[in-house]
PDB file of C-alpha atoms in Angstrom:
ATOM      1  CA  MET A   1    -112.321 163.038  74.957  1.00 90.00           C
ATOM      2  CA  ILE A   2    -111.122 159.704  76.719  1.00 88.00           C
ATOM      3  CA  ARG A   3    -114.270 159.722  78.924  1.00 92.00           C
ATOM      4  CA  SER A   4    -116.516 159.819  75.725  1.00 92.00           C
ATOM      5  CA  ALA A   5    -114.256 157.182  74.185  1.00 93.00           C
ATOM      6  CA  ILE A   6    -114.967 154.733  77.117  1.00 93.00           C
ATOM      7  CA  LYS A   7    -118.551 155.624  77.165  1.00 91.00           C
ATOM      8  CA  VAL A   8    -118.809 155.019  73.511  1.00 92.00           C
ATOM      9  CA  SER A   9    -116.964 151.744  73.613  1.00 93.00           C
ATOM     10  CA  LEU A  10    -118.948 150.383  76.449  1.00 91.00           C
ATOM     11  CA  PRO A  11    -120.978 148.233  74.177  1.00 89.00           C
ATOM     12  CA  ILE A  12    -117.807 146.382  73.076  1.00 91.00           C
ATOM     13  CA  MET A  13    -116.727 145.647  76.750  1.00 92.00           C
ATOM     14  CA  PHE A  14    -120.089 143.709  76.929  1.00 86.00           C
ATOM     15  CA  GLY A  15    -119.355 141.764  74.193  1.00 85.00           C
ATOM     16  CA  PHE A  16    -115.555 141.084  74.495  1.00 90.00           C
ATOM     17  CA  VAL A  17    -114.998 140.875  78.498  1.00 90.00           C
ATOM     18  CA  PRO A  18    -117.456 137.423  78.354  1.00 85.00           C
ATOM     19  CA  LEU A  19    -116.296 136.396  74.879  1.00 85.00           C
ATOM     20  CA  GLY A  20    -112.373 136.759  76.068  1.00 90.00           C
ATOM     21  CA  VAL A  21    -113.364 134.945  79.625  1.00 88.00           C
ATOM     22  CA  ALA A  22    -114.691 132.047  77.552  1.00 83.00           C
ATOM     23  CA  PHE A  23    -111.513 131.873  75.359  1.00 87.00           C
ATOM     24  CA  GLY A  24    -109.275 131.837  78.391  1.00 90.00           C
ATOM     25  CA  LEU A  25    -111.367 129.256  80.050  1.00 85.00           C
ATOM     26  CA  LEU A  26    -110.790 126.835  76.743  1.00 81.00           C
ATOM     27  CA  PHE A  27    -107.267 128.070  76.626  1.00 88.00           C
ATOM     28  CA  GLN A  28    -106.558 126.896  79.755  1.00 86.00           C
ATOM     29  CA  ASP A  29    -107.644 123.226  79.068  1.00 79.00           C
ATOM     30  CA  LEU A  30    -104.732 122.991  76.774  1.00 84.00           C
ATOM     31  CA  GLY A  31    -102.348 123.243  79.869  1.00 85.00           C
ATOM     32  CA  TYR A  32    -100.328 126.148  78.785  1.00 90.00           C
ATOM     33  CA  PRO A  33     -99.015 128.973  81.554  1.00 90.00           C
ATOM     34  CA  TRP A  34    -102.290 131.224  81.614  1.00 91.00           C
ATOM     35  CA  TYR A  35    -100.123 134.738  80.225  1.00 93.00           C
ATOM     36  CA  PHE A  36    -100.003 132.981  77.024  1.00 94.00           C
ATOM     37  CA  ALA A  37    -103.869 133.593  76.674  1.00 94.00           C
ATOM     38  CA  SER A  38    -103.152 137.408  77.432  1.00 95.00           C
ATOM     39  CA  LEU A  39    -100.178 137.317  74.866  1.00 95.00           C
ATOM     40  CA  MET A  40    -102.643 135.989  71.996  1.00 95.00           C
ATOM     41  CA  GLY A  41    -105.341 138.814  73.087  1.00 96.00           C
ATOM     42  CA  ILE A  42    -102.290 141.404  72.908  1.00 96.00           C
ATOM     43  CA  ILE A  43    -100.687 140.383  69.490  1.00 96.00           C
ATOM     44  CA  VAL A  44    -103.487 138.399  67.511  1.00 95.00           C
ATOM     45  CA  TYR A  45    -106.349 140.149  68.786  1.00 95.00           C
ATOM     46  CA  ALA A  46    -108.727 138.106  66.629  1.00 90.00           C
ATOM     47  CA  GLY A  47    -111.937 136.518  68.248  1.00 82.00           C
ATOM     48  CA  ALA A  48    -112.682 133.730  65.952  1.00 78.00           C
ATOM     49  CA  ALA A  49    -109.275 132.974  65.200  1.00 85.00           C
ATOM     50  CA  GLN A  50    -108.053 132.634  68.744  1.00 89.00           C
ATOM     51  CA  PHE A  51    -110.979 130.064  69.121  1.00 83.00           C
ATOM     52  CA  MET A  52    -109.963 128.408  66.246  1.00 79.00           C
ATOM     53  CA  ALA A  53    -106.141 128.196  67.592  1.00 86.00           C
ATOM     54  CA  ILE A  54    -107.335 126.081  70.280  1.00 83.00           C
ATOM     55  CA  GLY A  55    -108.417 123.594  67.974  1.00 76.00           C
ATOM     56  CA  PHE A  56    -104.933 123.960  66.045  1.00 81.00           C
ATOM     57  CA  LEU A  57    -103.020 123.285  69.111  1.00 86.00           C
ATOM     58  CA  SER A  58    -104.481 120.659  70.555  1.00 81.00           C
ATOM     59  CA  ALA A  59    -104.292 118.970  66.883  1.00 77.00           C
ATOM     60  CA  GLY A  60    -100.789 120.037  66.464  1.00 82.00           C
ATOM     61  CA  LEU A  61    -101.400 121.818  63.278  1.00 81.00           C
ATOM     62  CA  GLY A  62     -98.688 122.641  60.807  1.00 84.00           C
ATOM     63  CA  VAL A  63     -97.724 126.083  60.447  1.00 87.00           C
ATOM     64  CA  ILE A  64     -98.446 126.831  56.954  1.00 85.00           C
ATOM     65  CA  GLU A  65    -102.150 124.907  57.662  1.00 81.00           C
ATOM     66  CA  ILE A  66    -102.392 127.598  60.432  1.00 85.00           C
ATOM     67  CA  ALA A  67    -101.070 130.367  58.367  1.00 88.00           C
ATOM     68  CA  MET A  68    -103.494 129.749  55.331  1.00 81.00           C
ATOM     69  CA  SER A  69    -106.706 128.865  57.910  1.00 80.00           C
ATOM     70  CA  THR A  70    -106.082 131.997  59.886  1.00 85.00           C
ATOM     71  CA  PHE A  71    -106.065 134.147  56.778  1.00 84.00           C
ATOM     72  CA  PHE A  72    -109.023 132.900  55.231  1.00 75.00           C
ATOM     73  CA  LEU A  73    -110.865 132.950  58.405  1.00 74.00           C
ATOM     74  CA  ASN A  74    -110.255 136.595  58.753  1.00 82.00           C
ATOM     75  CA  SER A  75    -110.044 137.546  54.782  1.00 78.00           C
ATOM     76  CA  ARG A  76    -113.360 139.337  55.450  1.00 81.00           C
ATOM     77  CA  HIS A  77    -111.312 142.126  57.415  1.00 86.00           C
ATOM     78  CA  MET A  78    -109.774 143.023  53.901  1.00 84.00           C
ATOM     79  CA  PHE A  79    -113.021 144.571  52.885  1.00 84.00           C
ATOM     80  CA  TYR A  80    -113.367 146.309  56.309  1.00 87.00           C
ATOM     81  CA  GLY A  81    -110.247 148.800  55.583  1.00 89.00           C
ATOM     82  CA  LEU A  82    -112.197 150.418  52.392  1.00 86.00           C
ATOM     83  CA  SER A  83    -114.252 152.086  54.823  1.00 87.00           C
ATOM     84  CA  PHE A  84    -111.141 153.936  56.290  1.00 90.00           C
ATOM     85  CA  LEU A  85    -108.815 154.573  53.555  1.00 87.00           C
ATOM     86  CA  GLU A  86    -109.207 157.940  54.094  1.00 84.00           C
ATOM     87  CA  SER A  87    -110.246 158.196  58.082  1.00 87.00           C
ATOM     88  CA  PHE A  88    -107.513 157.166  59.434  1.00 89.00           C
ATOM     89  CA  GLY A  89    -105.117 159.528  58.399  1.00 86.00           C
ATOM     90  CA  ASN A  90    -101.461 159.666  57.308  1.00 87.00           C
ATOM     91  CA  TRP A  91     -99.148 156.552  57.586  1.00 89.00           C
ATOM     92  CA  ASN A  92     -97.612 156.551  61.305  1.00 92.00           C
ATOM     93  CA  ILE A  93     -97.826 154.523  64.168  1.00 93.00           C
ATOM     94  CA  ARG A  94    -101.194 155.249  65.068  1.00 94.00           C
ATOM     95  CA  LYS A  95    -102.782 154.375  61.781  1.00 93.00           C
ATOM     96  CA  LEU A  96    -100.796 151.178  62.005  1.00 95.00           C
ATOM     97  CA  TYR A  97    -102.198 150.352  65.527  1.00 96.00           C
ATOM     98  CA  LEU A  98    -105.722 151.371  64.391  1.00 95.00           C
ATOM     99  CA  ILE A  99    -105.374 148.711  61.056  1.00 95.00           C
ATOM    100  CA  PHE A 100    -104.086 146.203  63.759  1.00 96.00           C
ATOM    101  CA  GLY A 101    -107.247 146.679  65.787  1.00 95.00           C
ATOM    102  CA  MET A 102    -109.883 146.274  63.501  1.00 94.00           C
ATOM    103  CA  THR A 103    -111.838 143.407  64.277  1.00 92.00           C
ATOM    104  CA  ASP A 104    -115.938 142.871  63.604  1.00 89.00           C
ATOM    105  CA  GLU A 105    -116.865 145.075  66.456  1.00 89.00           C
ATOM    106  CA  THR A 106    -114.723 148.018  66.199  1.00 94.00           C
ATOM    107  CA  TYR A 107    -115.211 148.282  62.583  1.00 92.00           C
ATOM    108  CA  ALA A 108    -119.018 148.358  63.400  1.00 90.00           C
ATOM    109  CA  LEU A 109    -118.699 150.807  66.003  1.00 92.00           C
ATOM    110  CA  LEU A 110    -116.416 153.067  64.122  1.00 94.00           C
ATOM    111  CA  THR A 111    -118.460 153.341  60.809  1.00 91.00           C
ATOM    112  CA  THR A 112    -121.679 153.769  62.902  1.00 89.00           C
ATOM    113  CA  ILE A 113    -120.723 156.328  65.516  1.00 90.00           C
ATOM    114  CA  LYS A 114    -120.600 160.270  64.864  1.00 88.00           C
ATOM    115  CA  VAL A 115    -117.243 162.094  65.794  1.00 89.00           C
ATOM    116  CA  PRO A 116    -117.809 165.422  67.810  1.00 89.00           C
ATOM    117  CA  ASP A 117    -116.279 168.277  65.485  1.00 89.00           C
ATOM    118  CA  SER A 118    -114.196 169.342  68.265  1.00 90.00           C
ATOM    119  CA  TYR A 119    -112.274 165.966  68.096  1.00 91.00           C
ATOM    120  CA  LEU A 120    -109.375 164.849  66.196  1.00 89.00           C
ATOM    121  CA  LYS A 121    -110.860 161.722  64.442  1.00 90.00           C
ATOM    122  CA  GLU A 122    -107.800 159.598  64.297  1.00 91.00           C
ATOM    123  CA  ARG A 123    -107.142 160.054  67.975  1.00 92.00           C
ATOM    124  CA  TYR A 124    -110.857 159.643  69.064  1.00 95.00           C
ATOM    125  CA  TYR A 125    -110.658 156.254  66.814  1.00 95.00           C
ATOM    126  CA  LEU A 126    -107.170 155.539  68.406  1.00 95.00           C
ATOM    127  CA  TYR A 127    -108.835 155.602  72.133  1.00 96.00           C
ATOM    128  CA  ILE A 128    -111.801 153.444  71.222  1.00 96.00           C
ATOM    129  CA  THR A 129    -109.703 151.183  69.669  1.00 96.00           C
ATOM    130  CA  LEU A 130    -107.454 150.905  72.290  1.00 96.00           C
ATOM    131  CA  PHE A 131    -110.036 150.601  75.113  1.00 96.00           C
ATOM    132  CA  SER A 132    -111.790 147.863  72.955  1.00 96.00           C
ATOM    133  CA  GLN A 133    -108.563 145.612  72.939  1.00 97.00           C
ATOM    134  CA  ILE A 134    -107.888 146.235  76.598  1.00 97.00           C
ATOM    135  CA  TYR A 135    -111.146 144.745  77.308  1.00 96.00           C
ATOM    136  CA  TRP A 136    -110.449 141.864  75.112  1.00 96.00           C
ATOM    137  CA  VAL A 137    -106.997 141.049  76.860  1.00 97.00           C
ATOM    138  CA  LEU A 138    -108.861 141.527  80.158  1.00 96.00           C
ATOM    139  CA  GLY A 139    -111.121 139.224  79.276  1.00 94.00           C
ATOM    140  CA  CYS A 140    -108.771 136.460  77.798  1.00 94.00           C
ATOM    141  CA  THR A 141    -106.567 137.098  80.888  1.00 95.00           C
ATOM    142  CA  ILE A 142    -109.555 136.846  83.690  1.00 93.00           C
ATOM    143  CA  GLY A 143    -110.764 133.657  81.749  1.00 91.00           C
ATOM    144  CA  ALA A 144    -107.585 131.988  82.315  1.00 92.00           C
ATOM    145  CA  LEU A 145    -106.938 132.871  85.515  1.00 91.00           C
ATOM    146  CA  LEU A 146    -110.251 131.865  87.032  1.00 88.00           C
ATOM    147  CA  ALA A 147    -110.272 128.737  84.539  1.00 80.00           C
ATOM    148  CA  ASP A 148    -110.291 126.653  88.226  1.00 70.00           C
ATOM    149  CA  ILE A 149    -112.616 128.518  90.118  1.00 76.00           C
ATOM    150  CA  LEU A 150    -114.967 130.577  87.947  1.00 65.00           C
ATOM    151  CA  THR A 151    -118.522 129.988  89.332  1.00 62.00           C
ATOM    152  CA  PHE A 152    -120.606 132.963  87.729  1.00 65.00           C
ATOM    153  CA  ASN A 153    -123.153 131.303  85.233  1.00 71.00           C
ATOM    154  CA  THR A 154    -122.327 133.097  81.762  1.00 68.00           C
ATOM    155  CA  ASP A 155    -124.701 130.999  79.903  1.00 75.00           C
ATOM    156  CA  GLY A 156    -126.265 133.465  77.110  1.00 79.00           C
ATOM    157  CA  MET A 157    -124.084 136.300  77.460  1.00 75.00           C
ATOM    158  CA  GLU A 158    -123.130 135.473  73.891  1.00 74.00           C
ATOM    159  CA  PHE A 159    -126.334 137.459  73.352  1.00 83.00           C
ATOM    160  CA  ALA A 160    -124.507 140.755  74.011  1.00 80.00           C
ATOM    161  CA  ALA A 161    -122.386 140.742  70.495  1.00 77.00           C
ATOM    162  CA  THR A 162    -125.532 139.737  68.783  1.00 85.00           C
ATOM    163  CA  ALA A 163    -127.470 143.007  70.223  1.00 88.00           C
ATOM    164  CA  LEU A 164    -124.464 145.222  69.733  1.00 82.00           C
ATOM    165  CA  PHE A 165    -124.813 144.066  66.124  1.00 84.00           C
ATOM    166  CA  VAL A 166    -128.600 144.875  65.987  1.00 92.00           C
ATOM    167  CA  VAL A 167    -127.998 148.233  67.679  1.00 89.00           C
ATOM    168  CA  LEU A 168    -125.323 149.396  64.962  1.00 84.00           C
ATOM    169  CA  LEU A 169    -127.713 148.316  62.244  1.00 92.00           C
ATOM    170  CA  ILE A 170    -130.473 150.518  63.276  1.00 94.00           C
ATOM    171  CA  GLU A 171    -128.141 153.230  63.616  1.00 87.00           C
ATOM    172  CA  GLN A 172    -127.026 152.642  60.216  1.00 87.00           C
ATOM    173  CA  TRP A 173    -130.322 152.583  59.145  1.00 92.00           C
ATOM    174  CA  ILE A 174    -131.001 156.062  60.683  1.00 89.00           C
ATOM    175  CA  MET A 175    -127.592 157.498  59.309  1.00 84.00           C
ATOM    176  CA  VAL A 176    -127.996 155.841  55.661  1.00 85.00           C
ATOM    177  CA  ARG A 177    -131.861 155.956  55.173  1.00 88.00           C
ATOM    178  CA  ARG A 178    -130.930 153.821  51.507  1.00 92.00           C
ATOM    179  CA  LEU A 179    -132.806 150.395  51.410  1.00 94.00           C
ATOM    180  CA  LEU A 180    -130.356 149.033  48.750  1.00 95.00           C
ATOM    181  CA  PRO A 181    -127.409 148.228  50.925  1.00 94.00           C
ATOM    182  CA  PHE A 182    -129.565 146.592  53.672  1.00 96.00           C
ATOM    183  CA  ILE A 183    -131.309 144.225  51.008  1.00 97.00           C
ATOM    184  CA  LEU A 184    -127.953 143.516  49.279  1.00 96.00           C
ATOM    185  CA  GLY A 185    -126.789 142.282  52.436  1.00 95.00           C
ATOM    186  CA  PHE A 186    -129.759 140.697  53.720  1.00 97.00           C
ATOM    187  CA  ILE A 187    -129.885 138.525  50.002  1.00 97.00           C
ATOM    188  CA  SER A 188    -126.455 137.703  50.238  1.00 96.00           C
ATOM    189  CA  SER A 189    -126.893 136.301  53.805  1.00 95.00           C
ATOM    190  CA  ILE A 190    -129.213 133.923  52.850  1.00 96.00           C
ATOM    191  CA  ILE A 191    -127.633 132.766  49.615  1.00 96.00           C
ATOM    192  CA  ALA A 192    -124.488 132.475  51.671  1.00 94.00           C
ATOM    193  CA  LEU A 193    -126.473 130.324  54.036  1.00 94.00           C
ATOM    194  CA  MET A 194    -128.069 128.054  51.811  1.00 94.00           C
ATOM    195  CA  PHE A 195    -124.862 127.086  49.553  1.00 93.00           C
ATOM    196  CA  PHE A 196    -121.789 128.178  51.975  1.00 89.00           C
ATOM    197  CA  ILE A 197    -122.705 127.728  55.807  1.00 86.00           C
ATOM    198  CA  GLU A 198    -119.273 127.024  56.594  1.00 82.00           C
ATOM    199  CA  HIS A 199    -117.960 130.346  55.311  1.00 82.00           C
ATOM    200  CA  MET A 200    -121.279 131.926  55.241  1.00 85.00           C
ATOM    201  CA  LEU A 201    -119.555 135.421  56.615  1.00 82.00           C
ATOM    202  CA  LEU A 202    -116.711 136.055  53.848  1.00 84.00           C
ATOM    203  CA  VAL A 203    -119.167 134.600  51.128  1.00 90.00           C
ATOM    204  CA  ALA A 204    -122.154 136.833  52.056  1.00 91.00           C
ATOM    205  CA  ILE A 205    -119.697 139.917  52.306  1.00 88.00           C
ATOM    206  CA  LEU A 206    -118.289 138.884  48.898  1.00 90.00           C
ATOM    207  CA  LEU A 207    -121.721 138.519  47.514  1.00 94.00           C
ATOM    208  CA  SER A 208    -122.951 141.803  48.776  1.00 93.00           C
ATOM    209  CA  ILE A 209    -119.764 143.907  47.453  1.00 91.00           C
ATOM    210  CA  ALA A 210    -119.648 142.352  44.205  1.00 94.00           C
ATOM    211  CA  SER A 211    -123.319 143.057  43.537  1.00 95.00           C
ATOM    212  CA  ILE A 212    -123.163 146.612  44.605  1.00 92.00           C
ATOM    213  CA  VAL A 213    -120.255 147.104  41.912  1.00 91.00           C
ATOM    214  CA  PHE A 214    -122.235 145.529  39.683  1.00 93.00           C
ATOM    215  CA  LEU A 215    -125.078 147.498  40.112  1.00 92.00           C
ATOM    216  CA  ARG A 216    -123.155 150.731  40.406  1.00 89.00           C
ATOM    217  CA  LEU A 217    -121.554 149.579  36.912  1.00 89.00           C
ATOM    218  CA  ILE A 218    -124.792 149.074  35.325  1.00 89.00           C
ATOM    219  CA  LYS A 219    -126.097 152.593  36.324  1.00 85.00           C
ATOM    220  CA  SER A 220    -123.099 154.411  35.157  1.00 82.00           C
ATOM    221  CA  GLU A 221    -123.682 152.366  31.933  1.00 82.00           C
ATOM    222  CA  LEU A 222    -126.805 153.702  31.263  1.00 80.00           C
ATOM    223  CA  SER A 223    -126.750 157.132  32.546  1.00 72.00           C
TER     224      SER A 223
ATOM    225  CA  MET B   1     -89.465 121.727  68.640  1.00 70.00           C
ATOM    226  CA  ASN B   2     -90.939 121.613  72.513  1.00 82.00           C
ATOM    227  CA  GLU B   3     -94.359 122.438  72.943  1.00 83.00           C
ATOM    228  CA  LEU B   4     -94.016 126.058  74.082  1.00 88.00           C
ATOM    229  CA  GLU B   5     -91.763 126.657  71.047  1.00 90.00           C
ATOM    230  CA  TYR B   6     -94.601 125.515  68.517  1.00 92.00           C
ATOM    231  CA  LEU B   7     -97.284 127.592  70.623  1.00 93.00           C
ATOM    232  CA  ILE B   8     -95.109 130.779  70.321  1.00 94.00           C
ATOM    233  CA  ILE B   9     -94.378 130.234  66.671  1.00 93.00           C
ATOM    234  CA  VAL B  10     -98.167 129.348  66.177  1.00 93.00           C
ATOM    235  CA  ILE B  11     -98.833 132.672  68.191  1.00 95.00           C
ATOM    236  CA  ILE B  12     -96.503 134.804  65.934  1.00 95.00           C
ATOM    237  CA  VAL B  13     -97.764 133.390  62.516  1.00 95.00           C
ATOM    238  CA  MET B  14    -101.164 134.049  63.524  1.00 95.00           C
ATOM    239  CA  ALA B  15    -100.493 137.304  64.673  1.00 96.00           C
ATOM    240  CA  LEU B  16     -98.999 138.095  61.048  1.00 95.00           C
ATOM    241  CA  SER B  17    -101.752 136.467  59.350  1.00 93.00           C
ATOM    242  CA  THR B  18    -104.364 138.311  60.754  1.00 94.00           C
ATOM    243  CA  TYR B  19    -102.266 141.819  60.428  1.00 95.00           C
ATOM    244  CA  PHE B  20    -101.572 140.806  56.834  1.00 93.00           C
ATOM    245  CA  THR B  21    -105.663 140.672  56.153  1.00 91.00           C
ATOM    246  CA  ARG B  22    -106.292 143.951  57.587  1.00 93.00           C
ATOM    247  CA  LEU B  23    -103.333 146.031  56.245  1.00 93.00           C
ATOM    248  CA  ILE B  24    -104.000 144.980  52.558  1.00 90.00           C
ATOM    249  CA  PRO B  25    -106.821 147.581  51.541  1.00 89.00           C
ATOM    250  CA  PHE B  26    -104.612 150.237  52.560  1.00 90.00           C
ATOM    251  CA  VAL B  27    -101.655 148.953  50.714  1.00 88.00           C
ATOM    252  CA  LEU B  28    -103.059 148.424  47.805  1.00 85.00           C
ATOM    253  CA  PHE B  29    -105.469 151.564  47.662  1.00 82.00           C
ATOM    254  CA  SER B  30    -103.109 153.818  49.327  1.00 73.00           C
ATOM    255  CA  SER B  31    -104.535 157.410  49.153  1.00 58.00           C
ATOM    256  CA  GLY B  32    -104.122 159.905  46.576  1.00 55.00           C
ATOM    257  CA  ARG B  33    -106.500 158.425  44.069  1.00 59.00           C
ATOM    258  CA  GLU B  34    -110.136 159.302  44.246  1.00 61.00           C
ATOM    259  CA  SER B  35    -112.199 156.842  42.678  1.00 72.00           C
ATOM    260  CA  SER B  36    -115.971 157.057  42.541  1.00 76.00           C
ATOM    261  CA  ILE B  37    -116.733 153.509  42.530  1.00 80.00           C
ATOM    262  CA  LEU B  38    -114.471 152.708  45.464  1.00 78.00           C
ATOM    263  CA  ASN B  39    -116.077 155.520  47.473  1.00 78.00           C
ATOM    264  CA  TYR B  40    -119.278 154.271  46.522  1.00 84.00           C
ATOM    265  CA  VAL B  41    -118.307 150.536  47.795  1.00 83.00           C
ATOM    266  CA  ALA B  42    -116.761 151.874  50.982  1.00 78.00           C
ATOM    267  CA  LYS B  43    -119.947 154.055  51.781  1.00 82.00           C
ATOM    268  CA  SER B  44    -122.332 151.080  51.398  1.00 87.00           C
ATOM    269  CA  THR B  45    -120.137 148.246  52.840  1.00 86.00           C
ATOM    270  CA  PRO B  46    -120.884 149.381  56.440  1.00 85.00           C
ATOM    271  CA  PRO B  47    -124.678 148.926  56.473  1.00 90.00           C
ATOM    272  CA  MET B  48    -124.173 145.824  54.156  1.00 92.00           C
ATOM    273  CA  VAL B  49    -121.715 144.208  56.682  1.00 87.00           C
ATOM    274  CA  MET B  50    -123.730 145.074  59.932  1.00 86.00           C
ATOM    275  CA  MET B  51    -126.563 143.140  57.958  1.00 94.00           C
ATOM    276  CA  ILE B  52    -124.798 140.204  57.613  1.00 91.00           C
ATOM    277  CA  LEU B  53    -123.178 140.360  60.830  1.00 84.00           C
ATOM    278  CA  VAL B  54    -126.807 140.339  62.352  1.00 90.00           C
ATOM    279  CA  ILE B  55    -127.809 137.252  60.547  1.00 92.00           C
ATOM    280  CA  TYR B  56    -124.323 135.594  60.883  1.00 86.00           C
ATOM    281  CA  MET B  57    -124.952 135.991  64.893  1.00 83.00           C
ATOM    282  CA  LEU B  58    -128.497 134.847  64.745  1.00 86.00           C
ATOM    283  CA  LYS B  59    -127.626 131.904  62.659  1.00 83.00           C
ATOM    284  CA  ASP B  60    -126.198 130.420  65.864  1.00 73.00           C
ATOM    285  CA  VAL B  61    -127.418 132.457  68.923  1.00 61.00           C
ATOM    286  CA  ASN B  62    -129.739 129.556  70.091  1.00 60.00           C
ATOM    287  CA  TYR B  63    -126.682 127.400  71.606  1.00 54.00           C
ATOM    288  CA  TYR B  64    -128.320 127.000  75.025  1.00 58.00           C
ATOM    289  CA  SER B  65    -131.999 127.479  74.595  1.00 61.00           C
ATOM    290  CA  ASN B  66    -133.868 125.452  71.867  1.00 62.00           C
ATOM    291  CA  ASP B  67    -136.776 127.862  71.900  1.00 76.00           C
ATOM    292  CA  PRO B  68    -136.330 130.774  69.174  1.00 84.00           C
ATOM    293  CA  ALA B  69    -139.281 132.487  70.898  1.00 86.00           C
ATOM    294  CA  TYR B  70    -136.231 133.488  73.919  1.00 89.00           C
ATOM    295  CA  THR B  71    -134.329 134.929  71.084  1.00 90.00           C
ATOM    296  CA  LEU B  72    -137.036 136.776  69.349  1.00 92.00           C
ATOM    297  CA  LEU B  73    -138.182 138.183  72.449  1.00 93.00           C
ATOM    298  CA  SER B  74    -134.822 139.534  73.717  1.00 94.00           C
ATOM    299  CA  LEU B  75    -134.274 140.972  70.389  1.00 94.00           C
ATOM    300  CA  ALA B  76    -137.562 142.745  70.280  1.00 96.00           C
ATOM    301  CA  ILE B  77    -136.477 144.312  73.632  1.00 96.00           C
ATOM    302  CA  THR B  78    -133.213 145.274  72.150  1.00 95.00           C
ATOM    303  CA  ILE B  79    -134.791 147.114  69.175  1.00 96.00           C
ATOM    304  CA  GLY B  80    -137.475 148.470  71.210  1.00 96.00           C
ATOM    305  CA  PHE B  81    -134.839 150.214  73.480  1.00 95.00           C
ATOM    306  CA  GLN B  82    -132.708 151.261  70.835  1.00 93.00           C
ATOM    307  CA  VAL B  83    -135.336 152.728  68.668  1.00 94.00           C
ATOM    308  CA  TYR B  84    -137.280 154.405  71.607  1.00 93.00           C
ATOM    309  CA  LYS B  85    -134.137 155.638  73.700  1.00 89.00           C
ATOM    310  CA  ARG B  86    -131.186 155.345  71.339  1.00 85.00           C
ATOM    311  CA  ASN B  87    -128.888 154.254  73.961  1.00 82.00           C
ATOM    312  CA  ALA B  88    -126.535 151.531  72.940  1.00 80.00           C
ATOM    313  CA  LEU B  89    -125.418 150.292  76.166  1.00 78.00           C
ATOM    314  CA  LEU B  90    -128.731 150.260  77.721  1.00 87.00           C
ATOM    315  CA  SER B  91    -130.295 148.321  74.844  1.00 90.00           C
ATOM    316  CA  ILE B  92    -127.462 145.767  74.856  1.00 85.00           C
ATOM    317  CA  VAL B  93    -127.606 145.327  78.366  1.00 86.00           C
ATOM    318  CA  ALA B  94    -131.609 144.841  78.700  1.00 93.00           C
ATOM    319  CA  GLY B  95    -131.619 142.424  75.884  1.00 93.00           C
ATOM    320  CA  THR B  96    -128.673 140.351  76.838  1.00 88.00           C
ATOM    321  CA  ALA B  97    -129.966 140.255  80.678  1.00 91.00           C
ATOM    322  CA  VAL B  98    -133.338 138.835  79.576  1.00 94.00           C
ATOM    323  CA  TYR B  99    -131.894 136.605  77.045  1.00 91.00           C
ATOM    324  CA  MET B 100    -129.621 134.942  80.219  1.00 88.00           C
ATOM    325  CA  LEU B 101    -132.624 134.933  82.423  1.00 91.00           C
ATOM    326  CA  PHE B 102    -134.553 132.958  79.702  1.00 89.00           C
ATOM    327  CA  VAL B 103    -131.488 130.532  79.193  1.00 86.00           C
ATOM    328  CA  GLN B 104    -130.571 129.992  82.713  1.00 86.00           C
ATOM    329  CA  ILE B 105    -134.110 129.336  84.278  1.00 83.00           C
TER     330      ILE B 105
END
């Protein structure tokens, strides 16, 4: 099961390691010891928020503002949990960790993969989530350690995250085969891009969920 | 408060804030209650979110190259591999390698 989890999570490695390295490199500019980059990867574990933190720290922003900004930046994750209310199982440490480890990438992967029948779903999810975080922490650490000597040109490697989501979108299409959610996602994105480009991700997710609830309610009214 | 204390407090606050956002749905909708609308939303969210994430990424993928043709071609390669081979890793590596090549030469 572990080998299968590693294999399935490798695409996340290609996204997380370079992104983590980029974070570590930037974080080192602040002048703190390198292991704080690793620590952030371990206990915060949020890509966008960690990049934002670099700005906070150098500006010396207040703690309350930081808490609020982090909350709003990550608030899309509130909707991710909806897909796992059942499949994360009963309340225990494993479930608490699965919730902790839900990033955009792990959410995308876990909602797309098919868990083989012989595997215990929660355990398989746990391995994938754990390996994903290991990739991230590795990236953050390598970046912070190599800040001065890194010579490998990683320009363009950020495309890996885009490619991952494109691949998972195709897999979602093969699994779901209903046009409506894809159309709603597309329209919501375009509207959010046009009017709320600063908060595009959150607005688009809110819009798409609001519209699918709305359509569902109309449908049940009519029937 | 010295600089290290500030850093540690910021890390703790961010960790709690991030975990809070991820925990909310599980606390609000703790299992036991079946709701058809919630089920429907839960099922429709992944395809919607995936679509949104792709568009979100494409919005600023042209950091290094100014030519959208690079992005389009790399995307086409990723999509092509995925449709014909169904091997996620291969599709991602192929698309990313081509994109990096474009950007760096």
